[in-house]
Coordinates of C-alpha atoms in Angstrom, one line a residue:
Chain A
X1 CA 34.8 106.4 73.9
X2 CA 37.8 106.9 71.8
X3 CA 38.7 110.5 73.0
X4 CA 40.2 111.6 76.2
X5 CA 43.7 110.1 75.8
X6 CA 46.7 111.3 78.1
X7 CA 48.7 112.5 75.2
X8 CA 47.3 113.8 72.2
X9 CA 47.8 111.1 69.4
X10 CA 49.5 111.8 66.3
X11 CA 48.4 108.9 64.4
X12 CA 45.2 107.1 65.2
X13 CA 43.7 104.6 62.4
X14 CA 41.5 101.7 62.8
X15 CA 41.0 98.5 60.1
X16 CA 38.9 95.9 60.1
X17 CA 39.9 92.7 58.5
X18 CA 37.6 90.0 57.6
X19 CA 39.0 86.5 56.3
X20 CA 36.7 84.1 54.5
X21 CA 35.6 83.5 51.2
X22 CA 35.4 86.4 48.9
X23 CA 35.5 87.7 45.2
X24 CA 37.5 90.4 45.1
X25 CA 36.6 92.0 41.5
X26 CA 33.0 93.2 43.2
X27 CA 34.7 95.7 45.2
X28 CA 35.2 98.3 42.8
X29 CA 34.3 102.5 44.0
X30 CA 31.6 102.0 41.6
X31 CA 29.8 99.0 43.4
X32 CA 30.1 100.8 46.8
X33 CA 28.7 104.2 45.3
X34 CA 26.2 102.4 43.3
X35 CA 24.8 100.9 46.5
X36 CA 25.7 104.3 48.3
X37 CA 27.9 102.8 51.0
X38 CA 30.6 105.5 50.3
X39 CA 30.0 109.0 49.9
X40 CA 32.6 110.2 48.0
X41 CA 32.7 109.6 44.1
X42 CA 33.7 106.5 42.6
X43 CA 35.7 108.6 39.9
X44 CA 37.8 110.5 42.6
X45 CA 39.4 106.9 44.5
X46 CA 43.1 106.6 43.7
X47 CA 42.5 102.7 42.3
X48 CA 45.9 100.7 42.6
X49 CA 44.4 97.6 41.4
X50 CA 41.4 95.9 40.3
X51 CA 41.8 92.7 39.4
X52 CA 39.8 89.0 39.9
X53 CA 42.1 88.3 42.6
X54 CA 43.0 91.4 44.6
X55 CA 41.8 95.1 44.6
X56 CA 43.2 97.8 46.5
X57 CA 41.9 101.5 46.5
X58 CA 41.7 104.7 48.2
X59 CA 38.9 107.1 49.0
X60 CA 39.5 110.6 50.9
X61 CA 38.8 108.6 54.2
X62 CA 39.3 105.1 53.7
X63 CA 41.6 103.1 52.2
X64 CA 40.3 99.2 51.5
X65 CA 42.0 96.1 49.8
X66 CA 40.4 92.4 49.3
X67 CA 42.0 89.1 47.6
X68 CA 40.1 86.0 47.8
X69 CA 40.9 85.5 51.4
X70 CA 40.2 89.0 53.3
X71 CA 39.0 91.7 53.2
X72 CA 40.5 95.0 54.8
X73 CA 39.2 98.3 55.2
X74 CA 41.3 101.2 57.1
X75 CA 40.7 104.9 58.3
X76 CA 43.1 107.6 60.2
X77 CA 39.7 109.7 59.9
X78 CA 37.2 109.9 62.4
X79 CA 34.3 108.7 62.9
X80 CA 35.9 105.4 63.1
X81 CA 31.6 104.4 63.2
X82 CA 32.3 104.8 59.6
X83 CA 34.3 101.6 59.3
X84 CA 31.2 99.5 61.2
X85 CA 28.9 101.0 58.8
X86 CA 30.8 100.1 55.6
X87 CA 31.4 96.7 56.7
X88 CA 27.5 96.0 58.1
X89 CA 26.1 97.5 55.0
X90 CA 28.6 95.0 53.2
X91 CA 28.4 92.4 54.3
X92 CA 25.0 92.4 55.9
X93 CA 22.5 94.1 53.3
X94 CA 24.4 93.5 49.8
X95 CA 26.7 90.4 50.4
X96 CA 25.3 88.2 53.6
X97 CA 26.2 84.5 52.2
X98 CA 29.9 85.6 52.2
X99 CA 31.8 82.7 54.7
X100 CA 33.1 85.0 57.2
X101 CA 35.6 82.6 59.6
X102 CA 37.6 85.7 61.0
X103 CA 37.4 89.0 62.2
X104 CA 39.5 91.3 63.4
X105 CA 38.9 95.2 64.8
X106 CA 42.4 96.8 64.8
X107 CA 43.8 99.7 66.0
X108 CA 47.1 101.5 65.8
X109 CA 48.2 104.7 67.6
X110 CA 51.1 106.6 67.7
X111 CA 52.1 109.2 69.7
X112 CA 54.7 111.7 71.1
X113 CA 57.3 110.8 73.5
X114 CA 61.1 111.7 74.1
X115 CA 64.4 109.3 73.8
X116 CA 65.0 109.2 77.6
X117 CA 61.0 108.7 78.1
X118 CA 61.0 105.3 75.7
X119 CA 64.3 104.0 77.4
X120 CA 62.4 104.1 80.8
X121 CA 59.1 102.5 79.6
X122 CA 61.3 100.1 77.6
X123 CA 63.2 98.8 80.3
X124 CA 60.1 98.9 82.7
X125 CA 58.0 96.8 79.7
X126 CA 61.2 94.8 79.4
X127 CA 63.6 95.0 81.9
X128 CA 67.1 93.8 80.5
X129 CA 68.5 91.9 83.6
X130 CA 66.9 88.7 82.7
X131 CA 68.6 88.5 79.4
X132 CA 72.2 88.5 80.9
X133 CA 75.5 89.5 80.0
X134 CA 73.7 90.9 76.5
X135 CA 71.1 93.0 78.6
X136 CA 74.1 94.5 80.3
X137 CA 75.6 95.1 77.4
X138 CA 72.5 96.4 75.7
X139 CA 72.5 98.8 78.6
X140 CA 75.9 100.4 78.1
X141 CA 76.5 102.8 75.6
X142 CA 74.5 106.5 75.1
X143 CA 71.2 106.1 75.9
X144 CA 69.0 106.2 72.1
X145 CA 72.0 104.4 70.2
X146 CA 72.7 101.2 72.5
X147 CA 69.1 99.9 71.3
X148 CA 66.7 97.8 73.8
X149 CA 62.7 97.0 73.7
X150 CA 61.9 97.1 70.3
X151 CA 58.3 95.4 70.6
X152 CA 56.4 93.9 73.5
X153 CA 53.3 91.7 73.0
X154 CA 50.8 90.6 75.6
X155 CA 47.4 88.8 74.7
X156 CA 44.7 87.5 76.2
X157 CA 42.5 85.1 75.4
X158 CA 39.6 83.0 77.3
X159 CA 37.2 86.0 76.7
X160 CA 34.0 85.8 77.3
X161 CA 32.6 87.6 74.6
X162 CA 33.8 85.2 72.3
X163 CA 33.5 81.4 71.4
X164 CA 37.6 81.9 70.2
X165 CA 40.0 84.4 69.9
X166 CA 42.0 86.7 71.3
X167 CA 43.3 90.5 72.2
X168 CA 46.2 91.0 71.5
X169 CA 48.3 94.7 72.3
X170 CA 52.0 95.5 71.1
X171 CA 53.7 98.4 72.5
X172 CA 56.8 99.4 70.3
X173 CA 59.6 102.3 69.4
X174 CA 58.1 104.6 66.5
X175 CA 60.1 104.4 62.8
X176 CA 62.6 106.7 62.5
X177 CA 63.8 109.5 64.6
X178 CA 60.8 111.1 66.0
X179 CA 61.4 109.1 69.3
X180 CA 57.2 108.3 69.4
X181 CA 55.3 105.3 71.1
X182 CA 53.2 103.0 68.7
X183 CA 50.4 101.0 70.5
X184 CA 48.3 98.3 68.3
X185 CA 45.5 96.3 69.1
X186 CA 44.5 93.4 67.2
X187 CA 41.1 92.4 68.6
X188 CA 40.8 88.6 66.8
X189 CA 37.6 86.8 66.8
X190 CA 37.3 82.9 65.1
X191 CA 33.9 81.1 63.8
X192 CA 34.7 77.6 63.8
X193 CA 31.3 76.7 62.6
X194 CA 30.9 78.7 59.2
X195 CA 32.6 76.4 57.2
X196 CA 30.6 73.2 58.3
X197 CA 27.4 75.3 58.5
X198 CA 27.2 77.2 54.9
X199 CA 23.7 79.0 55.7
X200 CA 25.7 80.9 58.5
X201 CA 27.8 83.2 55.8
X202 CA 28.8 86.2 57.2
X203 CA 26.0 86.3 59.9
X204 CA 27.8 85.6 62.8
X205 CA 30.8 88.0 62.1
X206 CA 28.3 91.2 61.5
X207 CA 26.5 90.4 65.2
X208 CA 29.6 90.2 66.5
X209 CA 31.3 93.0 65.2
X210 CA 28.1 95.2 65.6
X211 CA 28.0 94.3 69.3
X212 CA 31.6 94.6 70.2
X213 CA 33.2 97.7 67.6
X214 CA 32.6 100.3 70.2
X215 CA 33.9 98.4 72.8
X216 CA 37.0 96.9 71.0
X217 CA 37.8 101.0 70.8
X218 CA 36.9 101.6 73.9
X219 CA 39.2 98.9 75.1
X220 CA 41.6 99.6 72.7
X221 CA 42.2 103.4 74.2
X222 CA 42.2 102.0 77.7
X223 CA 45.0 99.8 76.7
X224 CA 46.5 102.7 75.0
X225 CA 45.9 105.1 78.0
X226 CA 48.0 103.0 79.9
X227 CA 50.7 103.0 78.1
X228 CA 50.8 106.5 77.8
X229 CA 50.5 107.0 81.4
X230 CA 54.0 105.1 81.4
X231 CA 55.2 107.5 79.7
X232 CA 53.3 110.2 81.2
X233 CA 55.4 109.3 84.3
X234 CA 58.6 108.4 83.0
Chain B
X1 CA 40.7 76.5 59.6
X2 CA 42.5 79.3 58.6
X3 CA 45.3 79.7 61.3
X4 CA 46.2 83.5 60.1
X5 CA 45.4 86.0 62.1
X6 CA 43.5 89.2 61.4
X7 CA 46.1 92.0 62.3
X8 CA 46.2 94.3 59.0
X9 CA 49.9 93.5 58.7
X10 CA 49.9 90.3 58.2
X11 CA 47.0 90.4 55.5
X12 CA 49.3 93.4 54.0
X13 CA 52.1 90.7 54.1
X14 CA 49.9 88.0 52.7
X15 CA 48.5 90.4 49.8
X16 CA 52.4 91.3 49.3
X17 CA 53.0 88.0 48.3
X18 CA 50.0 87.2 46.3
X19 CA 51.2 89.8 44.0
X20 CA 54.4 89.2 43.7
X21 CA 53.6 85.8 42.4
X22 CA 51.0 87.3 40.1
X23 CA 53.7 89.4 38.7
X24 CA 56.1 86.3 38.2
X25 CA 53.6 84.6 36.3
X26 CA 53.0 87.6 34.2
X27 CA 49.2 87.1 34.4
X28 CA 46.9 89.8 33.5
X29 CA 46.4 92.5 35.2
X30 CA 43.5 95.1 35.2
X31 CA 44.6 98.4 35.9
X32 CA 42.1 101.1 36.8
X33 CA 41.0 104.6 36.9
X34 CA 38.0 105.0 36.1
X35 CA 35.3 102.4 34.7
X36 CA 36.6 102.1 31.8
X37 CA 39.8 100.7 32.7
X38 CA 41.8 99.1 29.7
X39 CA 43.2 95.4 30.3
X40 CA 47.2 96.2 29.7
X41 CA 47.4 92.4 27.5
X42 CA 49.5 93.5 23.8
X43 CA 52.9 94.4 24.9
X44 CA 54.2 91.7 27.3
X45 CA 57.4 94.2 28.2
X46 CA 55.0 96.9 29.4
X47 CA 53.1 94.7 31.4
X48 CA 56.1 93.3 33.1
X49 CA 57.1 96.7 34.0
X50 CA 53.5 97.2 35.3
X51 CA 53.3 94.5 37.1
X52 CA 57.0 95.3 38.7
X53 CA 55.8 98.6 39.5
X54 CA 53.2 97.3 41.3
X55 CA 54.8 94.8 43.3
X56 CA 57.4 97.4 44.4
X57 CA 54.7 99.5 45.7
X58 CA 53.0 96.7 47.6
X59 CA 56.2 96.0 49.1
X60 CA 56.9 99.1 49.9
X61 CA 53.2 99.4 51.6
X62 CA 53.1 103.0 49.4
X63 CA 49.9 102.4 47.6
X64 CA 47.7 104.8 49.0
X65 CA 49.8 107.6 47.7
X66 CA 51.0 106.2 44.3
X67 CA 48.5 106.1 41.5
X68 CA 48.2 103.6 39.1
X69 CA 47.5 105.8 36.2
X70 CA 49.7 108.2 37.3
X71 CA 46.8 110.5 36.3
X72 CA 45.6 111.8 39.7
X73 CA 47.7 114.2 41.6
X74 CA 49.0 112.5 44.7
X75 CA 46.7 113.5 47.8
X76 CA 48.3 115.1 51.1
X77 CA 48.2 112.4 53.5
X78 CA 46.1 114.0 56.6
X79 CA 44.7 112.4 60.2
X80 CA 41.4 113.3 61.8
X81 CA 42.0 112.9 65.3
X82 CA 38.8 113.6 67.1
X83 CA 39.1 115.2 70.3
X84 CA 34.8 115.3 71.1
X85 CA 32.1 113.2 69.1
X86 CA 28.3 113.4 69.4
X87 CA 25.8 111.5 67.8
X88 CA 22.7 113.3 66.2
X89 CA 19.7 112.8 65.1
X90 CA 17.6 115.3 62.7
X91 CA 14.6 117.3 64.1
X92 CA 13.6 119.6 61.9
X93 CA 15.0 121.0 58.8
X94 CA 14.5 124.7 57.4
X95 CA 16.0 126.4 54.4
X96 CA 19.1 126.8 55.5
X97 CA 19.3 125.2 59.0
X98 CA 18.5 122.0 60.6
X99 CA 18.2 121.5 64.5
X100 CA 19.3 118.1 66.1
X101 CA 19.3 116.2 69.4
X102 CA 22.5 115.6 70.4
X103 CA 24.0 112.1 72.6
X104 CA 27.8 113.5 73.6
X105 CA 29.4 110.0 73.4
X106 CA 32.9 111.7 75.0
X107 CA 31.3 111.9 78.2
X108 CA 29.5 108.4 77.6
X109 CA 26.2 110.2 77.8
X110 CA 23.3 107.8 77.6
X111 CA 20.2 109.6 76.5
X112 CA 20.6 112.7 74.1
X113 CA 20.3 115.8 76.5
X114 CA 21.4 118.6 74.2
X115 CA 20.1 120.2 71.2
X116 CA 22.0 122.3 68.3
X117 CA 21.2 123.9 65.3
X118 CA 23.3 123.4 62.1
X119 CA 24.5 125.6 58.8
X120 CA 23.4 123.3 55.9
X121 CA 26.3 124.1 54.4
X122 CA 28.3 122.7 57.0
X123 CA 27.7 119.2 55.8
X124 CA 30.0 117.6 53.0
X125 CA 28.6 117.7 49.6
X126 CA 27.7 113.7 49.1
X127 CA 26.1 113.4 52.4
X128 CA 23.7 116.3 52.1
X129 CA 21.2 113.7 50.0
X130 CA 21.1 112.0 53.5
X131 CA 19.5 114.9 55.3
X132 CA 16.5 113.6 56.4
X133 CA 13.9 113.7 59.6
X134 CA 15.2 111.2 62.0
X135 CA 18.3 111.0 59.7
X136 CA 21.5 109.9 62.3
X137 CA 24.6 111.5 62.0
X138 CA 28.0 111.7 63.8
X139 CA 29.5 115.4 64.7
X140 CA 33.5 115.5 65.6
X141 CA 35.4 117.7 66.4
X142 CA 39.0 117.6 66.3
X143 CA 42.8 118.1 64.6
X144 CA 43.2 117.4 61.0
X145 CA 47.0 116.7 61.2
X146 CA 49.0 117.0 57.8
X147 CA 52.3 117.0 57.0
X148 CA 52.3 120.9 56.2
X149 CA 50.6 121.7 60.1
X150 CA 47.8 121.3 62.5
X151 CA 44.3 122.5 62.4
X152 CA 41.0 122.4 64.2
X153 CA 38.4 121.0 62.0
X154 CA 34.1 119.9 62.8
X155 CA 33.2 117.4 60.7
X156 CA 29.2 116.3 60.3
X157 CA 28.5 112.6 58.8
X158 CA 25.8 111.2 58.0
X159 CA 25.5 107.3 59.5
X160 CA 24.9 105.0 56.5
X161 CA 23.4 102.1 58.6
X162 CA 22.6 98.5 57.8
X163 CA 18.7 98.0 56.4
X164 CA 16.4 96.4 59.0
X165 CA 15.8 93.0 57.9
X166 CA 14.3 89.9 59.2
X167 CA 17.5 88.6 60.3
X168 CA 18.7 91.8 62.3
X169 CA 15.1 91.9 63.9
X170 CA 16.2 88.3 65.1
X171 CA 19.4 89.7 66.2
X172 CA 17.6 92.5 68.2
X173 CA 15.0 90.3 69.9
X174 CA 18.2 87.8 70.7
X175 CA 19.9 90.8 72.2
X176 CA 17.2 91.9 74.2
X177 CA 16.6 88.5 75.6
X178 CA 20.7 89.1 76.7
X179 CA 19.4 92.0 78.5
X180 CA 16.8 90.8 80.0
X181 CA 18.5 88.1 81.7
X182 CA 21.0 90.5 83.2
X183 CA 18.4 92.6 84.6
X184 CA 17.1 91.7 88.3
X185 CA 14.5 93.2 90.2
X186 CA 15.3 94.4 93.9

């Protein structure tokens, strides 16, 4: 379960991203509220843009954007199940011959640390020595202002729970000054055969994502977990 | 194929640039509020600002808290960070109460082993219509974090699951011929 991290998170929001085929002017507040998919009231979502091509609005949990290619929806409020629900009821009751080719369940969390705590775990993540006379030089100076890891990526791919695609987990520095850790998880699934096989639509993207959403967060807080106990120990 | 990838910044980045090319081309744009949003199209200047606006605002990855319209108040950004989640499922409902079975998924409980009665009025306004016998719901508990402080907060949502159909009955039976196979027999 997504719970019962090291350190306290500060930031914790989950998207999933679909890319395909799709016709962006249907998702409107009012088509999801008609259809009751969202609770809250079409006339209270902060639109941005609607718009044959792209729409992007806000509800009080979710935030959700489309253009013809994708389709993104986005939470920092729990119950992340609220995401899988949306995107099921979607894409499986109300718009099923929609050619899903990707998906993606993604997760980003942020959370406390200290200057000297990051420069540790940074080093440890990417140690400087193999870059040289830079490293060294990246290592001189006061510790916070001579800079080092700003973003490690590690992926794996070969999965068994998947024809292709991948995992992939960046560790990096939080924005600004607040000395934080962001972790994000881009869990990256491929349908080859949609496209040659129209009758498929979105079929084989809400099976998988049904199957696998708890676990992509149950993997993506493990991965998390980890990191944090890096810093934990630092 | 398509070679992107589904991270949400790099379909932020993608959308980034979809607009801005709208906005060069100065086609019409449909703005929104409410439903009866008017199509900005008689004052090419105005629409150019618009359009400008917008593409700022996409760029700078702001939308969520800049308005369109500039009608609606901005919203204070807040988190809910849950810190224990059960699911539920409705037993019985009074006038003002309704008692559940409870599955604690923090602990990774399999069968629901716990039982709790709610205050009605503990559930959100739009998702009291979904208060049903055998309705399924999720109950969290955790920190609403906003930029003003830190507070504890419960939170009872109703599920809004996907309609059994034909196709997801073939989906079940093709999971539990998965299962099946893993089973053995000592």
């Amino acid at each position: 379960m997504h719970m019962g991290f090291l350190i306290t998170p500060k930031l914790d929001t989950v998207s999933i991203v679909l890319r395909g085929t799709f016709n962006p002017a249907i998702f409107s507040p009012y088509w999801f509220e008609k259809y009751k998919i969202i609770a809250s009231k079409a006339e209270d979502a902060d639109v941005q843009l609607i718009h044959p091509e792209v729409v992007s609005f806000r509800t009080d949990w979710l935030s959700l954007s489309s253009d013809k290619n994708s389709f993104t929806i986005a939470t920092s409020e729990a119950p992340w199940v609220r995401c899988l629900d949306l995107v099921e009821q979607t894409f499986g009751d109300f718009l099923s011959h929609t050619p899903i080719t990707q998906l993606g369940i993604n997760r980003n969390i942020e959370f406390p640390s200290t200057m000297e705590k990051n420069e540790v775990v940074g080093h440890l993540l990417a140690p400087k020595k193999p870059w040289g006379d830079w490293g060294s030089q990246i290592s001189k100076g006061v510790a916070g202002n001579h800079g080092g890891m700003r973003n490690v990526t590690m992926e794996i791919r070969d999965l068994e729970d998947r024809e292709k695609g991948h995992v992939r987990a960046s560790v990096s520095p939080s924005e600004g000054n607040n000395h934080g850790v962001v972790v994000s998880i881009n869990d990256h699934y491929e349908f080859s055969n949609v496209l040659s096989d129209s009758t498929l639509g979105a079929t084989q993207a809400m099976e998988t994502l049904s199957q696998n959403f708890m676990a992509s967060m149950d993997r993506s807080a493990s991965i998390t977990n980890q990191v944090m106990k890096l810093i934990d120990e630092a | 194929m398509n070679t992107k990838t589904t991270d949400s910044i790099s379909v932020d980045l993608d959308r980034s640039k979809l607009v801005s090319n709208m906005a060069q081309s100065l086609e019409t744009i449909q703005l929104q509020s409410n439903i009866d949003a008017k199509i900005i199209h008689n004052n090419m200047a105005d629409k150019h600002s618009s359009l400008t606006r917008l593409v700022r605002q996409f760029e700078a990855k702001d939308l969520q808290s800049v308005p369109v319209n500039g009608q609606k108040k901005h919203k204070e950004r807040s988190n809910f960070i849950p810190l224990q989640e059960w699911e539920g499922y409705v037993l019985d409902i009074q006038e003002d109460l309704f008692t559940a079975s409870l599955l604690d998924l923090t602990n990774k409980r399999e069968v629901p082993d716990e039982e709790a009665e709610f205050a009605i009025s503990e559930i959100a306004e739009p998702d009291v219509e979904f208060l049903s016998i055998g309705a399924v719901f999720r109950w969290v508990l955790g920190y609403r974090i906003k930029p003003s402080g830190q507070s504890r907060e419960s939170q009872i949502i109703f599920r809004r699951m996907p309609k059994w159909n034909l196709e997801s009955k073939a989906r079940a039976d093709r999971n539990a011929e998965r299962l099946m196979k893993t089973l053995s027999w000592k």
